Each structure stands twice: as structure tokens, then as C-alpha cells.
Coordinates of C-alpha atoms and ligand atoms in Angstrom, one line a residue:
M28 CA -5.6 -5.8 -21.7
S29 CA -1.8 -5.4 -21.9
D30 CA 0.3 -7.1 -19.3
F31 CA 1.8 -3.9 -18.0
N32 CA 0.6 -0.5 -16.7
W33 CA 2.4 2.8 -16.6
C34 CA 3.3 3.6 -13.0
H35 CA 0.7 6.1 -11.7
G36 CA 3.2 7.9 -9.5
P37 CA 2.8 11.6 -10.4
Q38 CA 6.6 12.2 -10.2
C39 CA 7.7 8.8 -11.4
H40 CA 9.2 10.4 -14.6
E41 CA 11.2 12.9 -12.5
K42 CA 13.2 10.4 -10.4
H43 CA 16.8 10.1 -11.4
T44 CA 17.5 6.5 -12.0
V45 CA 19.2 5.0 -14.9
D46 CA 16.4 2.5 -15.7
R47 CA 14.1 5.5 -16.5
V48 CA 16.5 6.9 -19.1
R49 CA 15.2 6.5 -22.6
G50 CA 15.7 8.1 -26.1
V51 CA 18.6 8.7 -28.4
K52 CA 21.7 10.7 -27.7
G53 CA 20.9 14.4 -27.7
S54 CA 17.2 13.9 -26.8
K55 CA 17.3 11.7 -23.7
V56 CA 14.3 11.7 -21.3
L57 CA 13.4 10.2 -17.9
R58 CA 10.3 8.1 -18.6
T59 CA 7.6 6.8 -16.3
R60 CA 8.3 3.2 -15.4
K61 CA 6.3 0.2 -16.7
V62 CA 4.8 -2.0 -14.0
K63 CA 4.0 -5.6 -14.6
H64 CA 0.2 -6.2 -14.2
H65 CA -0.5 -8.9 -11.7
H66 CA -4.2 -9.5 -12.5
N67 CA -5.3 -8.6 -9.0
N68 CA -6.2 -5.4 -7.2
H69 CA -2.9 -5.0 -5.4
W70 CA -1.4 -1.5 -5.6
Y71 CA 1.9 -2.9 -7.0
S72 CA 0.1 -3.6 -10.3
W73 CA -0.2 0.1 -10.7
F74 CA 2.8 1.6 -9.0
C75 CA 6.5 0.9 -9.4
S76 CA 7.4 1.6 -5.8
Q77 CA 6.0 2.5 -2.4
G78 CA 7.2 6.0 -3.0
C79 CA 5.2 6.4 -6.2
Y80 CA 2.2 5.0 -4.4
D81 CA 2.6 7.5 -1.5
D82 CA 3.1 10.3 -4.0
F83 CA -0.2 9.4 -5.7
A84 CA -2.1 9.1 -2.5
N85 CA -0.7 12.5 -1.2
V86 CA -1.8 14.3 -4.4
H87 CA -5.2 12.6 -4.6
I88 CA -6.0 12.1 -0.9
N89 CA -9.3 14.0 -0.9
D90 CA -10.6 12.1 -3.9
I91 CA -9.5 8.8 -2.4
L92 CA -11.2 9.5 0.9
A93 CA -14.4 10.5 -1.0
I94 CA -14.6 7.0 -2.4
A95 CA -15.1 5.4 1.1
P96 CA -15.3 8.1 3.8
R97 CA -15.0 7.0 7.4
T98 CA -17.5 9.0 9.4
E99 CA -17.7 6.6 12.3
C100 CA -15.2 4.3 14.0
L101 CA -15.4 0.6 13.5
E102 CA -15.1 -2.0 16.2
T103 CA -14.1 -5.7 16.4
P104 CA -15.6 -7.6 19.4
I105 CA -12.9 -9.2 21.5
H106 CA -12.7 -11.4 24.6
Q107 CA -11.2 -9.9 27.8
P108 CA -7.5 -9.5 27.0
K109 CA -5.3 -12.1 28.9
R110 CA -2.2 -10.6 30.5
E111 CA 0.5 -13.1 31.5
R112 CA 4.1 -12.5 32.6
S113 CA 6.6 -14.4 30.4
Q114 CA 9.5 -16.3 31.9
W115 CA 11.7 -13.4 31.1
G116 CA 9.5 -10.9 32.9
Y117 CA 7.7 -9.3 30.0
I118 CA 4.0 -8.8 30.1
N119 CA 2.3 -10.6 27.1
T120 CA -1.2 -9.6 26.3
T121 CA -3.3 -12.0 24.2
I122 CA -6.2 -10.5 22.3
E123 CA -8.7 -12.8 20.7
V124 CA -11.7 -11.9 18.5
D125 CA -15.0 -12.9 20.0
E126 CA -16.6 -14.7 17.0
T127 CA -19.9 -15.0 18.8
R128 CA -20.4 -11.2 18.7
Q129 CA -19.3 -10.8 15.0
S130 CA -22.0 -8.9 13.1
Ligands
ZN216 ZN1 6.8 5.0 -10.3

């Protein structure tokens, strides 16, 4: 496997930045950016920017959701939240996970 990927942003090659300019005089192009592969599953191994990641998700949102559809809510068991007034008058609410009820 090579140590880079082409950015998967569908409009990456249309963004006007000088680092995307390639080619010889008279036949210049804007080219998709290369992205360093980080050997993990983080999105930044596949996208050059948050914008390209968002563009990809917006184009492919139905396919992405089909991979892991959420048809029911999820819940994390917690203890009764503790509300305390700070010395400056703010209300601080402490929320702690109830590990004894973790499934
Ligand atoms: Zn990109």
C-alpha cells in the first residue's frame, strides 16, 4: 500500500489554491490533493480537509447512513446529576456514568 491516498473530496480538484496547481505552462490543472496515509481509520488519512470530508459526506450521505442505520435511540446509564452553585454563582451540573448499569 502506498503511503498516500488521493483526497476523496468530490470537489477537491476544483478548489482554487496554489498547492493544487500542476502541469506545464499552457496546460495547467487543479489536481486533487495527496493525503498522507496515517495507517489508522481516521478520516484525515482520506481527506485533505474538513471541507472535503463534509463535501463527501453530503454527496454520499444516504449510502453512509445505510452502512449503520440508527433506527432507535441509544442510552448511557448515569447517576442522578449533581447540581452545585459555584463560588461565582454559576450552576455546575456533574454527570457521571453509572458503570453498574452498563450493558
Ligand atoms: Zn481535498
